[in-house]
Amino acid sequence: MVQTLSRRNLLSLAAAAGMAPVLTGEARAATGLQFGPARAFSYEDLKAMARERAGKPYVAPPRPNPEIVARIDYDNHGKLRFNKDFALFGTGPGAYPVTFQHVGQYFPKTVRMHALANGQAREILYDNSYFTIQPDHPAAKLPAEPSAFAGLWLQEARSRDWKKDEPWATWLGASYFRAVGELGQVGLSARGIALSPGQGPGPEEFPDFVAFWVETAEKETDPVTLYALLDGPSLTGAYRFQCRRTSGVIMDIEATLNFRARVTQLGVAPLTSMYWYSETTTSRTTDWRPEVHDSDGLAIWTGAGERIWRPLNNPPRTMTSSFVDHGPRGFGLLQRDREFLHYLDGVKYEKRPSAWVEPLGDWGRGAVQIVELPTDDEIHDNIVAMWVPEEASAAGSSREYRYRLHWLADEPTPTPLARVVATRLGRGGQPGQPRPPGVRKFLIEFKGGPLANLPKGVIPEPVLSASRGSFGDYKYTEAVPNDVPGHWRTQFDLKVEGSDPVEMRCYLKVGDQVASETWLYQYHPQA
């Protein structure tokens, strides 16, 4: 228990996380890695260390020679290959080897790495011989101290050809991490925490995972357990990740946060993705591909049981939207469009994973919040989705959160209602007649659920609302003429003046019964 933690163990753990190691002279392990001395470690120890650190002024993680690291650009970083003969757990024990990543221009801060077994942790001591570094490469000139580790990979099981397979999860840069989905691709990222992303006026704060402790999984069905220490100017955190390799990846995450400063915009379980454009806009003057995005919508399962689909936007300016809730059942950034012909790209956008946050326990009052930033290219992650608690976090306070993060192709528990599969915009009015100014046509496609078994002649009814403007007389709902059961679309016109955003809402009903999830959309008239 934290109350009985000895001062000696706490100081030993702190030294292992943030100070130069004490070399023991012991021979290299069977994997070839070099280790520091063994120190007692538990999650309670880590939480106590994070709490003590929060009571002291913030000290940034060490940075190996900045001039040298600045020369390890994107191309040079790609040339740094970890030699998998040195992989932690590469020859056992356990099922999943672990490999490491090097600092570089975009990941300049040191991250301490530890192997954990039987309650004893040993730091993995950096040696540039772990990486394939050519003599003329900038990294060849880095000294052994401070460590030049920046992140880690979880490799596929040793029962497979794991040295050739891609890793299934990675932690790299600030508190970012990501995993592979069911379709064999990586895409969007998660973060340990987000602090006022996109809110301004100053730069966003990005706390770092400054140390990891890795405990192997004995069998492939067991979780790999990672412990992580988070540190930043405003808070510290102790994290436990229990990561299971399934058809995709499932992570059970526990986080204990300790606040150095008051935080008004705390982003819990944040997800970060890229959305450039989709079927809602035309790409003819932008790019040759029909759509470019890692995620196409935000899905929410509210505490009251409502299912919401909010298509993403590439807005003309930074926009923040909040969906107030109490005890949310889940939310996620999803990639629903799985048709190759909708992308035509060899990077396989149609196979990008969806990430779904399942809160464990009552998260209380707050809001699922989405921040959308404008972008003119696919290289920028411009979407953040997160849970924001209603109450600010006071300096000196602590909070705990538990949640399950699913990296899959879809939501782990999809709605039984019809789901939105496309949102299309066009000119308002009717063909063959003058198109009225300030009128936009919307077409929403729904598929599945109760729509798949409608009696002949029954037509679903759209229920519409908008924060401003008016709907025209033209409203039309029909089965999509593609002979796919349960595939329907509804069309309507919206007349609106000015350039302020319009918040729109639509769902289908059959009689008195709700037949679809709720479509929410933020329309920018001049975009």
Short mmCIF file of C-alpha atoms in Angstrom, two decimals:
data_model
loop_
_atom_site.label_atom_id
_atom_site.label_comp_id
_atom_site.label_asym_id
_atom_site.label_seq_id
_atom_site.Cartn_x
_atom_site.Cartn_y
_atom_site.Cartn_z
CA MET A 1 0.00 0.00 0.00
CA VAL A 2 1.09 3.58 -0.59
CA GLN A 3 0.95 4.34 3.13
CA THR A 4 3.59 1.72 3.96
CA LEU A 5 5.95 2.41 1.03
CA SER A 6 9.48 2.79 2.36
CA ARG A 7 11.39 5.98 1.62
CA ARG A 8 14.30 3.85 0.43
CA ASN A 9 12.22 2.06 -2.23
CA LEU A 10 10.72 5.36 -3.37
CA LEU A 11 14.13 6.97 -3.82
CA SER A 12 15.43 3.89 -5.64
CA LEU A 13 12.47 3.96 -8.02
CA ALA A 14 12.91 7.68 -8.64
CA ALA A 15 16.56 7.13 -9.46
CA ALA A 16 15.66 4.41 -11.94
CA ALA A 17 13.16 6.69 -13.68
CA GLY A 18 15.03 9.96 -13.93
CA MET A 19 18.74 9.74 -13.04
CA ALA A 20 21.85 8.20 -14.50
CA PRO A 21 21.99 4.45 -13.78
CA VAL A 22 24.52 2.79 -11.53
CA LEU A 23 26.43 0.29 -13.65
CA THR A 24 26.77 -3.11 -12.05
CA GLY A 25 29.32 -4.72 -14.27
CA GLU A 26 27.11 -7.76 -14.73
CA ALA A 27 27.44 -9.55 -18.03
CA ARG A 28 25.05 -8.97 -20.88
CA ALA A 29 21.81 -10.91 -20.69
CA ALA A 30 21.12 -13.69 -23.15
CA THR A 31 19.45 -11.16 -25.45
CA GLY A 32 22.56 -8.99 -25.47
CA LEU A 33 20.88 -6.09 -23.69
CA GLN A 34 22.69 -4.44 -20.80
CA PHE A 35 20.82 -3.82 -17.56
CA GLY A 36 21.17 -1.71 -14.46
CA PRO A 37 20.68 -3.07 -10.93
CA ALA A 38 17.41 -4.70 -9.86
CA ARG A 39 15.03 -2.51 -7.86
CA ALA A 40 11.70 -3.31 -6.24
CA PHE A 41 8.73 -2.07 -8.28
CA SER A 42 4.94 -2.12 -8.06
CA TYR A 43 2.10 -0.01 -9.41
CA GLU A 44 1.59 1.41 -5.92
CA ASP A 45 5.25 2.46 -5.90
CA LEU A 46 4.76 4.20 -9.24
CA LYS A 47 1.66 6.04 -8.05
CA ALA A 48 3.52 7.21 -4.95
CA MET A 49 6.45 8.41 -7.04
CA ALA A 50 4.15 10.33 -9.39
CA ARG A 51 2.41 11.93 -6.42
CA GLU A 52 5.72 13.00 -4.87
CA ARG A 53 6.98 14.35 -8.19
CA ALA A 54 3.83 16.47 -8.56
CA GLY A 55 4.78 18.27 -5.36
CA LYS A 56 8.06 19.47 -6.85
CA PRO A 57 8.84 21.93 -9.68
CA TYR A 58 8.67 20.38 -13.14
CA VAL A 59 11.94 19.25 -14.70
CA ALA A 60 11.87 18.39 -18.41
CA PRO A 61 13.21 15.00 -19.55
CA PRO A 62 16.87 14.89 -20.63
CA ARG A 63 17.63 15.56 -24.26
CA PRO A 64 20.67 14.00 -25.89
CA ASN A 65 22.86 16.48 -27.75
CA PRO A 66 20.22 18.74 -29.39
CA GLU A 67 22.44 19.71 -32.33
CA ILE A 68 23.04 16.08 -33.25
CA VAL A 69 19.43 14.98 -32.66
CA ALA A 70 18.14 17.84 -34.85
CA ARG A 71 20.03 16.26 -37.75
CA ILE A 72 18.18 12.95 -37.29
CA ASP A 73 15.32 14.07 -39.55
CA TYR A 74 12.55 11.93 -40.98
CA ASP A 75 14.81 10.18 -43.48
CA ASN A 76 17.68 9.66 -41.05
CA HIS A 77 15.33 8.36 -38.39
CA GLY A 78 13.99 5.79 -40.84
CA LYS A 79 17.52 4.48 -41.32
CA LEU A 80 17.86 3.69 -37.61
CA ARG A 81 16.82 0.05 -37.33
CA PHE A 82 16.71 -1.73 -34.01
CA ASN A 83 18.53 -5.05 -34.29
CA LYS A 84 15.86 -7.55 -33.26
CA ASP A 85 18.51 -9.95 -32.02
CA PHE A 86 18.63 -7.58 -29.02
CA ALA A 87 14.86 -7.60 -28.46
CA LEU A 88 13.68 -7.75 -24.86
CA PHE A 89 12.03 -11.18 -24.35
CA GLY A 90 13.14 -12.08 -27.88
CA THR A 91 14.18 -15.54 -26.73
CA GLY A 92 11.76 -15.65 -23.83
CA PRO A 93 10.39 -15.71 -21.30
CA GLY A 94 6.92 -14.91 -22.48
CA ALA A 95 5.16 -14.60 -25.78
CA TYR A 96 5.82 -11.11 -27.14
CA PRO A 97 9.25 -9.55 -27.80
CA VAL A 98 9.76 -5.82 -27.24
CA THR A 99 11.96 -3.58 -29.37
CA PHE A 100 12.93 0.05 -29.00
CA GLN A 101 13.01 3.29 -30.95
CA HIS A 102 15.69 5.94 -31.16
CA VAL A 103 15.49 9.65 -30.46
CA GLY A 104 15.28 11.94 -33.47
CA GLN A 105 14.26 15.39 -34.62
CA TYR A 106 10.58 14.72 -33.92
CA PHE A 107 11.18 12.60 -30.78
CA PRO A 108 14.08 14.40 -29.06
CA LYS A 109 13.47 13.48 -25.40
CA THR A 110 14.89 10.56 -23.47
CA VAL A 111 12.52 7.83 -22.24
CA ARG A 112 13.83 5.41 -19.63
CA MET A 113 13.09 1.73 -20.33
CA HIS A 114 12.86 -1.05 -17.74
CA ALA A 115 12.31 -4.80 -17.82
CA LEU A 116 10.01 -6.04 -15.05
CA ALA A 117 9.73 -9.54 -13.60
CA ASN A 118 8.66 -10.87 -10.19
CA GLY A 119 8.33 -7.39 -8.72
CA GLN A 120 11.90 -6.44 -9.69
CA ALA A 121 12.72 -3.83 -12.32
CA ARG A 122 16.03 -3.37 -14.14
CA GLU A 123 16.74 -0.43 -16.39
CA ILE A 124 17.75 -1.26 -19.95
CA LEU A 125 20.96 0.65 -20.56
CA TYR A 126 21.24 2.35 -23.93
CA ASP A 127 23.97 1.25 -26.29
CA ASN A 128 24.13 2.41 -29.89
CA SER A 129 25.13 -1.11 -30.94
CA TYR A 130 21.44 -2.04 -30.49
CA PHE A 131 20.73 -0.09 -33.70
CA THR A 132 22.06 -0.36 -37.23
CA ILE A 133 23.92 2.97 -37.38
CA GLN A 134 26.21 3.70 -40.31
CA PRO A 135 29.48 5.49 -39.46
CA ASP A 136 28.35 8.67 -41.25
CA HIS A 137 24.92 8.73 -39.56
CA PRO A 138 24.38 11.60 -37.06
CA ALA A 139 23.36 9.13 -34.33
CA ALA A 140 26.84 7.56 -34.41
CA LYS A 141 28.16 10.65 -32.60
CA LEU A 142 25.73 10.47 -29.66
CA PRO A 143 27.26 9.47 -26.29
CA ALA A 144 25.77 6.63 -24.27
CA GLU A 145 24.42 9.05 -21.67
CA PRO A 146 21.79 10.26 -21.49
CA SER A 147 19.88 7.36 -22.95
CA ALA A 148 18.79 7.77 -26.56
CA PHE A 149 15.68 5.58 -26.30
CA ALA A 150 12.52 7.42 -27.42
CA GLY A 151 9.85 4.73 -27.54
CA LEU A 152 9.03 1.05 -27.81
CA TRP A 153 7.23 -1.51 -29.96
CA LEU A 154 5.33 -4.63 -28.96
CA GLN A 155 6.19 -7.22 -31.60
CA GLU A 156 4.03 -10.10 -32.76
CA ALA A 157 4.27 -13.39 -30.86
CA ARG A 158 7.43 -15.47 -30.96
CA SER A 159 5.38 -18.33 -32.38
CA ARG A 160 5.14 -16.30 -35.59
CA ASP A 161 7.82 -14.92 -37.91
CA TRP A 162 7.92 -11.90 -35.62
CA LYS A 163 11.18 -10.45 -36.92
CA LYS A 164 9.51 -9.88 -40.28
CA ASP A 165 6.05 -8.94 -39.00
CA GLU A 166 5.11 -5.37 -38.19
CA PRO A 167 4.63 -4.53 -34.46
CA TRP A 168 1.12 -4.52 -33.03
CA ALA A 169 1.44 -1.56 -30.65
CA THR A 170 3.82 1.35 -30.19
CA TRP A 171 4.46 4.21 -27.77
CA LEU A 172 6.43 7.10 -29.28
CA GLY A 173 6.48 10.86 -28.77
CA ALA A 174 5.04 12.79 -25.79
CA SER A 175 2.23 10.52 -24.51
CA TYR A 176 1.17 9.19 -27.93
CA PHE A 177 0.56 5.51 -28.62
CA ARG A 178 -1.29 3.46 -31.21
CA ALA A 179 -2.10 -0.11 -32.21
CA VAL A 180 -3.01 -2.19 -35.21
CA GLY A 181 -6.67 -2.89 -35.99
CA GLU A 182 -8.46 -5.99 -37.24
CA LEU A 183 -7.63 -5.19 -40.88
CA GLY A 184 -3.88 -5.19 -40.29
CA GLN A 185 -3.27 -1.44 -40.43
CA VAL A 186 -2.35 1.35 -38.04
CA GLY A 187 -3.81 4.82 -38.38
CA LEU A 188 -5.11 7.11 -35.65
CA SER A 189 -3.34 7.56 -32.32
CA ALA A 190 -4.29 7.77 -28.67
CA ARG A 191 -2.66 9.84 -25.92
CA GLY A 192 -2.18 9.46 -22.23
CA ILE A 193 -3.79 12.85 -21.63
CA ALA A 194 -4.65 16.07 -23.49
CA LEU A 195 -4.52 19.56 -22.01
CA SER A 196 -6.64 22.19 -23.80
CA PRO A 197 -5.88 21.02 -27.38
CA GLY A 198 -6.62 23.71 -29.96
CA GLN A 199 -7.89 26.11 -27.31
CA GLY A 200 -5.11 28.73 -27.37
CA PRO A 201 -4.07 31.44 -27.01
CA GLY A 202 -0.73 29.88 -26.07
CA PRO A 203 0.80 26.61 -27.26
CA GLU A 204 -0.76 23.35 -26.15
CA GLU A 205 0.98 21.49 -23.35
CA PHE A 206 2.15 17.97 -24.18
CA PRO A 207 3.12 15.92 -21.11
CA ASP A 208 5.56 13.08 -21.76
CA PHE A 209 5.75 9.44 -20.85
CA VAL A 210 9.25 9.68 -19.35
CA ALA A 211 9.69 6.05 -18.26
CA PHE A 212 8.25 2.60 -18.99
CA TRP A 213 8.31 -0.71 -17.15
CA VAL A 214 7.44 -3.74 -19.31
CA GLU A 215 6.21 -7.08 -17.97
CA THR A 216 5.94 -9.96 -20.40
CA ALA A 217 2.86 -12.05 -21.17
CA GLU A 218 3.44 -15.69 -20.34
CA LYS A 219 1.02 -16.91 -23.03
CA GLU A 220 -0.28 -15.27 -26.19
CA THR A 221 -3.72 -14.99 -24.62
CA ASP A 222 -2.30 -13.12 -21.61
CA PRO A 223 -1.86 -9.36 -21.54
CA VAL A 224 1.45 -7.59 -21.91
CA THR A 225 1.56 -5.12 -19.01
CA LEU A 226 3.22 -1.74 -19.34
CA TYR A 227 3.59 0.80 -16.57
CA ALA A 228 4.33 4.39 -17.53
CA LEU A 229 5.28 7.57 -15.69
CA LEU A 230 3.75 10.72 -17.18
CA ASP A 231 5.20 14.15 -16.41
CA GLY A 232 4.49 17.68 -17.58
CA PRO A 233 4.39 21.25 -16.25
CA SER A 234 0.77 20.92 -15.04
CA LEU A 235 0.52 17.30 -13.87
CA THR A 236 2.08 13.91 -13.32
CA GLY A 237 0.50 10.52 -13.89
CA ALA A 238 0.95 6.83 -13.16
CA TYR A 239 -0.41 4.55 -15.89
CA ARG A 240 -0.96 0.83 -16.25
CA PHE A 241 -1.65 -0.65 -19.70
CA GLN A 242 -2.78 -4.26 -20.00
CA CYS A 243 -2.57 -4.97 -23.72
CA ARG A 244 -4.16 -7.99 -25.38
CA ARG A 245 -3.48 -9.05 -28.95
CA THR A 246 -6.85 -10.22 -30.28
CA SER A 247 -8.26 -9.89 -33.80
CA GLY A 248 -7.19 -6.29 -33.22
CA VAL A 249 -5.87 -4.94 -29.91
CA ILE A 250 -7.63 -4.30 -26.60
CA MET A 251 -6.02 -2.20 -23.85
CA ASP A 252 -7.25 -1.90 -20.27
CA ILE A 253 -5.89 1.41 -19.03
CA GLU A 254 -5.67 2.81 -15.52
CA ALA A 255 -4.46 6.36 -14.90
CA THR A 256 -3.88 8.23 -11.64
CA LEU A 257 -3.34 11.94 -12.27
CA ASN A 258 -1.77 14.45 -9.85
CA PHE A 259 -2.07 18.16 -10.61
CA ARG A 260 0.72 20.70 -10.10
CA ALA A 261 -1.49 23.47 -11.49
CA ARG A 262 -5.18 24.12 -12.05
CA VAL A 263 -6.39 22.48 -15.28
CA THR A 264 -9.72 23.62 -16.70
CA GLN A 265 -9.69 21.62 -19.93
CA LEU A 266 -8.61 18.08 -19.08
CA GLY A 267 -8.88 15.69 -22.02
CA VAL A 268 -9.31 12.13 -20.72
CA ALA A 269 -8.75 9.14 -23.08
CA PRO A 270 -7.94 11.41 -26.03
CA LEU A 271 -7.90 10.11 -29.59
CA THR A 272 -6.09 11.93 -32.41
CA SER A 273 -6.71 11.39 -36.11
CA MET A 274 -6.51 12.87 -39.60
CA TYR A 275 -9.42 14.04 -41.69
CA TRP A 276 -8.76 15.98 -44.90
CA TYR A 277 -11.92 15.41 -46.96
CA SER A 278 -14.56 12.78 -47.76
CA GLU A 279 -17.77 12.43 -49.77
CA THR A 280 -19.17 15.56 -48.10
CA THR A 281 -16.87 17.66 -50.32
CA THR A 282 -15.52 17.43 -53.84
CA SER A 283 -11.83 16.72 -54.31
CA ARG A 284 -11.56 17.63 -57.98
CA THR A 285 -9.62 20.81 -57.32
CA THR A 286 -7.78 19.40 -54.29
CA ASP A 287 -6.40 15.96 -55.07
CA TRP A 288 -6.90 13.06 -57.44
CA ARG A 289 -8.24 10.73 -54.74
CA PRO A 290 -11.98 10.73 -53.91
CA GLU A 291 -11.42 10.69 -50.12
CA VAL A 292 -8.46 11.06 -47.74
CA HIS A 293 -8.91 10.39 -44.01
CA ASP A 294 -7.89 8.04 -41.21
CA SER A 295 -11.31 8.47 -39.54
CA ASP A 296 -14.59 9.74 -40.96
CA GLY A 297 -16.74 10.24 -37.88
CA LEU A 298 -17.17 10.51 -34.14
CA ALA A 299 -19.49 7.91 -32.61
CA ILE A 300 -21.00 8.38 -29.13
CA TRP A 301 -23.06 6.09 -26.94
CA THR A 302 -24.49 8.39 -24.30
CA GLY A 303 -25.27 7.59 -20.70
CA ALA A 304 -28.98 7.79 -21.61
CA GLY A 305 -28.50 5.20 -24.37
CA GLU A 306 -28.68 7.43 -27.46
CA ARG A 307 -26.43 6.50 -30.36
CA ILE A 308 -24.89 9.46 -32.19
CA TRP A 309 -22.89 9.74 -35.41
CA ARG A 310 -21.10 13.02 -36.09
CA PRO A 311 -19.30 13.16 -39.48
CA LEU A 312 -15.95 14.90 -39.27
CA ASN A 313 -15.16 18.28 -40.77
CA ASN A 314 -12.11 20.06 -42.12
CA PRO A 315 -13.35 23.45 -40.92
CA PRO A 316 -12.32 26.92 -42.09
CA ARG A 317 -11.05 27.66 -38.56
CA THR A 318 -10.47 25.69 -35.37
CA MET A 319 -13.79 24.46 -34.01
CA THR A 320 -14.61 22.81 -30.68
CA SER A 321 -17.89 20.94 -30.23
CA SER A 322 -19.11 19.54 -26.90
CA PHE A 323 -21.70 16.83 -26.34
CA VAL A 324 -22.74 17.12 -22.70
CA ASP A 325 -23.35 13.81 -20.94
CA HIS A 326 -23.36 11.97 -17.63
CA GLY A 327 -21.74 8.56 -17.34
CA PRO A 328 -21.00 8.00 -21.05
CA ARG A 329 -21.07 4.40 -22.23
CA GLY A 330 -18.50 4.98 -24.94
CA PHE A 331 -17.15 7.11 -27.75
CA GLY A 332 -14.70 6.69 -30.57
CA LEU A 333 -13.23 7.89 -33.82
CA LEU A 334 -14.27 5.39 -36.48
CA GLN A 335 -13.41 4.62 -40.07
CA ARG A 336 -16.75 3.38 -41.42
CA ASP A 337 -16.10 3.67 -45.15
CA ARG A 338 -14.33 0.44 -46.15
CA GLU A 339 -14.54 0.68 -49.97
CA PHE A 340 -11.19 0.83 -51.76
CA LEU A 341 -12.76 2.67 -54.71
CA HIS A 342 -13.66 5.51 -52.35
CA TYR A 343 -9.94 6.14 -51.73
CA LEU A 344 -7.93 4.62 -54.63
CA ASP A 345 -4.77 4.85 -52.52
CA GLY A 346 -2.10 2.26 -51.90
CA VAL A 347 -1.71 3.33 -48.25
CA LYS A 348 -4.99 1.52 -47.53
CA TYR A 349 -7.13 4.18 -45.90
CA GLU A 350 -10.03 1.76 -46.22
CA LYS A 351 -8.31 -0.52 -43.67
CA ARG A 352 -7.48 2.05 -41.01
CA PRO A 353 -8.51 0.98 -37.48
CA SER A 354 -11.33 2.47 -35.45
CA ALA A 355 -10.63 3.27 -31.79
CA TRP A 356 -13.40 3.01 -29.19
CA VAL A 357 -13.17 4.23 -25.58
CA GLU A 358 -15.23 2.19 -23.09
CA PRO A 359 -15.30 3.90 -19.68
CA LEU A 360 -14.96 1.54 -16.71
CA GLY A 361 -16.76 2.96 -13.72
CA ASP A 362 -18.76 6.17 -13.50
CA TRP A 363 -17.01 9.13 -15.12
CA GLY A 364 -19.62 11.54 -13.80
CA ARG A 365 -20.67 14.72 -15.57
CA GLY A 366 -18.80 16.24 -18.47
CA ALA A 367 -18.79 16.20 -22.24
CA VAL A 368 -17.42 14.24 -25.15
CA GLN A 369 -15.56 16.97 -26.95
CA ILE A 370 -14.19 17.09 -30.47
CA VAL A 371 -11.65 19.61 -31.70
CA GLU A 372 -11.34 20.01 -35.47
CA LEU A 373 -8.49 22.01 -36.97
CA PRO A 374 -8.19 23.10 -40.60
CA THR A 375 -5.65 21.26 -42.74
CA ASP A 376 -4.58 21.33 -46.37
CA ASP A 377 -2.73 18.02 -46.40
CA GLU A 378 -2.89 14.46 -45.09
CA ILE A 379 0.32 14.72 -43.07
CA HIS A 380 -1.36 16.56 -40.18
CA ASP A 381 -3.41 15.01 -37.39
CA ASN A 382 -6.13 17.65 -37.11
CA ILE A 383 -8.84 15.85 -35.10
CA VAL A 384 -8.97 15.29 -31.33
CA ALA A 385 -11.82 13.53 -29.48
CA MET A 386 -11.81 13.21 -25.68
CA TRP A 387 -13.83 13.23 -22.47
CA VAL A 388 -13.72 16.55 -20.60
CA PRO A 389 -14.90 16.43 -16.95
CA GLU A 390 -17.34 19.15 -15.89
CA GLU A 391 -15.24 20.31 -12.94
CA ALA A 392 -11.78 21.77 -13.29
CA SER A 393 -8.86 20.00 -11.60
CA ALA A 394 -7.36 22.03 -8.76
CA ALA A 395 -3.64 22.22 -8.05
CA GLY A 396 -2.73 19.60 -5.46
CA SER A 397 -5.67 17.35 -6.32
CA SER A 398 -5.69 13.86 -7.85
CA ARG A 399 -8.04 11.93 -10.14
CA GLU A 400 -8.29 8.33 -11.28
CA TYR A 401 -9.73 6.96 -14.53
CA ARG A 402 -10.14 3.46 -15.90
CA TYR A 403 -11.18 2.59 -19.42
CA ARG A 404 -10.90 -0.06 -22.11
CA LEU A 405 -9.56 1.01 -25.48
CA HIS A 406 -10.61 -1.12 -28.46
CA TRP A 407 -8.55 -0.98 -31.68
CA LEU A 408 -10.91 -2.74 -34.09
CA ALA A 409 -12.61 -2.28 -37.44
CA ASP A 410 -15.84 -1.09 -35.83
CA GLU A 411 -17.45 -0.37 -32.47
CA PRO A 412 -17.21 -3.40 -30.15
CA THR A 413 -20.99 -3.19 -29.47
CA PRO A 414 -22.63 -1.69 -32.59
CA THR A 415 -26.11 -0.23 -32.34
CA PRO A 416 -29.03 -2.45 -33.47
CA LEU A 417 -30.45 0.64 -35.20
CA ALA A 418 -29.71 1.71 -38.75
CA ARG A 419 -26.39 3.51 -39.06
CA VAL A 420 -25.27 6.47 -41.12
CA VAL A 421 -23.00 5.34 -43.95
CA ALA A 422 -22.63 8.56 -45.98
CA THR A 423 -23.28 12.29 -45.82
CA ARG A 424 -23.42 14.16 -49.12
CA LEU A 425 -23.86 17.86 -49.89
CA GLY A 426 -24.94 19.56 -53.09
CA ARG A 427 -26.72 22.57 -54.53
CA GLY A 428 -30.18 23.17 -53.18
CA GLY A 429 -33.32 23.32 -55.30
CA GLN A 430 -34.53 20.97 -57.99
CA PRO A 431 -32.90 19.95 -61.27
CA GLY A 432 -33.99 21.95 -64.30
CA GLN A 433 -34.90 25.00 -62.23
CA PRO A 434 -32.84 28.01 -61.11
CA ARG A 435 -30.84 27.10 -58.00
CA PRO A 436 -31.74 29.46 -55.15
CA PRO A 437 -28.84 31.23 -53.39
CA GLY A 438 -28.08 30.28 -49.81
CA VAL A 439 -29.72 26.87 -50.12
CA ARG A 440 -27.79 23.65 -49.61
CA LYS A 441 -29.00 20.15 -50.31
CA PHE A 442 -28.18 17.35 -47.85
CA LEU A 443 -28.39 13.64 -48.53
CA ILE A 444 -27.88 11.17 -45.68
CA GLU A 445 -27.60 7.44 -46.27
CA PHE A 446 -28.72 5.01 -43.55
CA LYS A 447 -28.25 1.26 -43.60
CA GLY A 448 -29.26 -1.79 -41.59
CA GLY A 449 -31.21 -2.25 -38.38
CA PRO A 450 -35.01 -2.02 -38.61
CA LEU A 451 -34.73 -0.66 -42.17
CA ALA A 452 -33.73 -4.11 -43.42
CA ASN A 453 -37.16 -5.62 -42.73
CA LEU A 454 -39.66 -2.88 -43.54
CA PRO A 455 -43.02 -4.04 -44.90
CA LYS A 456 -43.61 -3.15 -48.52
CA GLY A 457 -44.80 0.43 -48.93
CA VAL A 458 -43.53 1.63 -45.52
CA ILE A 459 -41.21 4.62 -45.84
CA PRO A 460 -39.10 5.85 -42.89
CA GLU A 461 -39.73 9.41 -41.78
CA PRO A 462 -36.84 11.81 -41.14
CA VAL A 463 -36.97 13.93 -37.98
CA LEU A 464 -35.00 17.13 -38.64
CA SER A 465 -33.83 20.14 -36.67
CA ALA A 466 -31.23 22.90 -37.10
CA SER A 467 -29.80 25.60 -34.84
CA ARG A 468 -30.70 28.24 -37.43
CA GLY A 469 -32.06 28.53 -40.96
CA SER A 470 -35.12 26.80 -42.39
CA PHE A 471 -35.85 23.57 -44.20
CA GLY A 472 -37.44 23.89 -47.60
CA ASP A 473 -40.48 22.08 -48.88
CA TYR A 474 -38.30 19.58 -50.70
CA LYS A 475 -37.88 16.49 -48.50
CA TYR A 476 -37.60 13.02 -49.92
CA THR A 477 -36.80 9.58 -48.50
CA GLU A 478 -36.32 6.47 -50.63
CA ALA A 479 -34.59 3.14 -50.74
CA VAL A 480 -31.21 3.44 -52.44
CA PRO A 481 -31.70 1.82 -55.86
CA ASN A 482 -28.90 -0.73 -55.45
CA ASP A 483 -30.96 -3.74 -54.32
CA VAL A 484 -29.25 -3.75 -50.90
CA PRO A 485 -31.87 -4.48 -48.20
CA GLY A 486 -32.11 -1.80 -45.54
CA HIS A 487 -30.16 0.85 -47.48
CA TRP A 488 -32.14 4.12 -47.48
CA ARG A 489 -31.41 7.78 -48.08
CA THR A 490 -33.14 10.99 -47.13
CA GLN A 491 -32.76 14.33 -48.90
CA PHE A 492 -33.67 17.83 -47.80
CA ASP A 493 -32.76 21.48 -48.41
CA LEU A 494 -31.57 23.97 -45.81
CA LYS A 495 -31.76 27.71 -46.40
CA VAL A 496 -29.47 29.78 -44.24
CA GLU A 497 -27.92 33.25 -44.31
CA GLY A 498 -24.50 34.27 -43.09
CA SER A 499 -21.38 32.22 -42.49
CA ASP A 500 -21.87 31.13 -38.86
CA PRO A 501 -21.92 27.33 -38.37
CA VAL A 502 -25.24 25.50 -38.25
CA GLU A 503 -25.74 22.55 -35.90
CA MET A 504 -27.99 19.99 -37.58
CA ARG A 505 -29.74 16.86 -36.36
CA CYS A 506 -31.60 14.04 -38.09
CA TYR A 507 -32.79 10.52 -37.38
CA LEU A 508 -35.28 8.17 -39.01
CA LYS A 509 -38.36 6.77 -37.38
CA VAL A 510 -40.95 4.20 -38.45
CA GLY A 511 -44.25 5.01 -36.87
CA ASP A 512 -43.46 5.91 -33.28
CA GLN A 513 -40.25 3.85 -33.18
CA VAL A 514 -36.75 5.25 -33.63
CA ALA A 515 -35.18 3.39 -36.53
CA SER A 516 -31.70 4.90 -36.78
CA GLU A 517 -28.90 6.42 -34.81
CA THR A 518 -28.86 10.22 -34.59
CA TRP A 519 -26.95 12.12 -37.27
CA LEU A 520 -25.37 15.33 -36.00
CA TYR A 521 -23.55 17.63 -38.37
CA GLN A 522 -21.84 21.01 -38.17
CA TYR A 523 -22.45 22.81 -41.45
CA HIS A 524 -20.22 25.73 -42.47
CA PRO A 525 -22.22 27.68 -45.11
CA GLN A 526 -19.22 29.36 -46.76
CA ALA A 527 -16.80 26.45 -46.53
#
